mmCIF file of C-alpha atoms in Angstrom:
data_model
loop_
_atom_site.group_PDB
_atom_site.id
_atom_site.type_symbol
_atom_site.label_atom_id
_atom_site.label_comp_id
_atom_site.label_asym_id
_atom_site.label_seq_id
_atom_site.Cartn_x
_atom_site.Cartn_y
_atom_site.Cartn_z
ATOM 1 C CA UNK G 1 0.054 0.225 0.265
ATOM 2 C CA UNK G 2 2.766 2.126 0.696
ATOM 3 C CA UNK G 3 4.138 1.536 -2.547
ATOM 4 C CA UNK G 4 1.240 2.627 -4.326
ATOM 5 C CA UNK G 5 0.987 5.749 -2.235
ATOM 6 C CA UNK G 6 4.117 6.963 -3.432
ATOM 7 C CA UNK G 7 3.761 6.071 -6.974
ATOM 8 C CA UNK G 8 1.165 8.603 -6.735
ATOM 9 C CA UNK G 9 3.516 11.219 -6.934
ATOM 10 C CA UNK G 10 5.914 9.935 -9.861
ATOM 11 C CA UNK G 11 2.981 9.901 -12.256
ATOM 12 C CA UNK G 12 2.041 13.320 -13.518
ATOM 13 C CA UNK G 13 -0.777 12.212 -15.095
ATOM 14 C CA UNK G 14 -2.439 10.323 -12.202
ATOM 15 C CA UNK G 15 -1.355 13.182 -10.214
ATOM 16 C CA UNK G 16 -3.116 15.757 -11.979
ATOM 17 C CA UNK G 17 -6.520 13.659 -11.753
ATOM 18 C CA UNK G 18 -5.952 13.378 -7.637
ATOM 19 C CA UNK G 19 -5.347 17.270 -7.431
ATOM 20 C CA UNK G 20 -8.181 18.039 -9.609
ATOM 21 C CA UNK G 21 -10.606 15.945 -7.597
ATOM 22 C CA UNK G 22 -9.476 17.511 -4.472
ATOM 23 C CA UNK G 23 -10.026 21.127 -5.588
ATOM 24 C CA UNK G 24 -13.080 20.342 -7.418
ATOM 25 C CA UNK G 25 -14.384 18.796 -3.760
ATOM 26 C CA UNK G 26 -13.284 21.839 -2.076
ATOM 27 C CA UNK G 27 -14.623 24.283 -4.270
ATOM 28 C CA UNK G 28 -17.784 22.133 -5.005
ATOM 29 C CA UNK G 29 -17.574 23.323 -8.639
ATOM 30 C CA UNK G 30 -19.875 21.619 -11.499
ATOM 31 C CA UNK G 31 -19.764 22.209 -15.130
ATOM 32 C CA UNK G 32 -22.726 22.068 -17.485
ATOM 33 C CA UNK G 33 -25.203 19.867 -15.102
ATOM 34 C CA UNK G 34 -25.806 19.922 -11.397
ATOM 35 C CA UNK G 35 -24.804 16.824 -8.987
ATOM 36 C CA UNK G 36 -22.512 14.222 -9.540
ATOM 37 C CA UNK G 37 -22.458 14.459 -13.667
ATOM 38 C CA UNK G 38 -21.632 18.098 -13.159
ATOM 39 C CA UNK G 39 -18.628 17.014 -10.993
ATOM 40 C CA UNK G 40 -17.500 14.092 -13.379
ATOM 41 C CA UNK G 41 -17.492 16.930 -16.430
ATOM 42 C CA UNK G 42 -15.833 19.242 -14.385
ATOM 43 C CA UNK G 43 -13.010 16.926 -13.381
ATOM 44 C CA UNK G 44 -12.192 15.495 -16.957
ATOM 45 C CA UNK G 45 -12.461 19.230 -18.317
ATOM 46 C CA UNK G 46 -10.218 20.285 -15.517
ATOM 47 C CA UNK G 47 -7.479 17.368 -16.125
ATOM 48 C CA UNK G 48 -7.733 17.957 -19.922
ATOM 49 C CA UNK G 49 -6.653 21.802 -19.616
ATOM 50 C CA UNK G 50 -4.322 21.170 -17.024
ATOM 51 C CA UNK G 51 -2.444 18.309 -19.262
ATOM 52 C CA UNK G 52 -2.618 20.457 -22.281
ATOM 53 C CA UNK G 53 -0.914 23.270 -20.443
ATOM 54 C CA UNK G 54 1.534 20.562 -19.109
ATOM 55 C CA UNK G 55 2.232 19.674 -22.606
ATOM 56 C CA UNK G 56 2.742 22.968 -24.068
ATOM 57 C CA UNK G 57 5.143 23.884 -21.073
ATOM 58 C CA UNK G 58 7.262 20.754 -21.924
ATOM 59 C CA UNK G 59 7.266 21.532 -25.752
ATOM 60 C CA UNK G 60 8.514 25.155 -24.694
ATOM 61 C CA UNK G 61 11.224 24.069 -22.395
ATOM 62 C CA UNK G 62 12.313 21.145 -25.186
ATOM 63 C CA UNK G 63 12.458 23.991 -27.642
ATOM 64 C CA UNK G 64 14.555 26.352 -25.211
ATOM 65 C CA UNK G 65 17.002 23.426 -24.873
ATOM 66 C CA UNK G 66 17.406 22.580 -28.334
ATOM 67 C CA UNK G 67 18.495 26.050 -28.952
ATOM 68 C CA UNK G 68 20.821 26.326 -26.198
ATOM 69 C CA UNK G 69 22.555 23.344 -27.449
ATOM 70 C CA UNK G 70 22.609 24.527 -31.179
ATOM 71 C CA UNK G 71 24.005 27.735 -29.831
ATOM 72 C CA UNK G 72 26.928 25.941 -27.737
ATOM 73 C CA UNK G 73 27.608 23.466 -31.073
ATOM 74 C CA UNK G 74 27.664 26.652 -33.062
ATOM 75 C CA UNK G 75 30.053 28.669 -30.614
ATOM 76 C CA UNK G 76 32.302 25.511 -30.515
ATOM 77 C CA UNK G 77 32.538 25.441 -34.466
ATOM 78 C CA UNK G 78 33.529 29.257 -34.370
ATOM 79 C CA UNK G 79 36.136 28.605 -31.633
ATOM 80 C CA UNK G 80 37.740 25.877 -33.572
ATOM 81 C CA UNK G 81 37.474 27.918 -37.011
ATOM 82 C CA UNK G 82 39.495 30.759 -35.434
ATOM 83 C CA UNK G 83 42.443 28.672 -33.909
ATOM 84 C CA UNK G 84 45.285 28.712 -36.105
#
């Protein structure tokens, strides 16, 4: 049971569902319908938006890292060209 509990923090996808459920329960937010169906729709919508933003953030970080590596390669090539 302890192992499953700590697995919760290693899987971002699973953690996003649990955090969304917690915040939906605290805020009592319902989407489109009242009752449990509104909670269910709101939960999946919130998780979808959160995962969309996490994906965009990951792509942005990857692009920044790629640019840094390309700049480092170009600088290294420039240094080797200058040496006699």
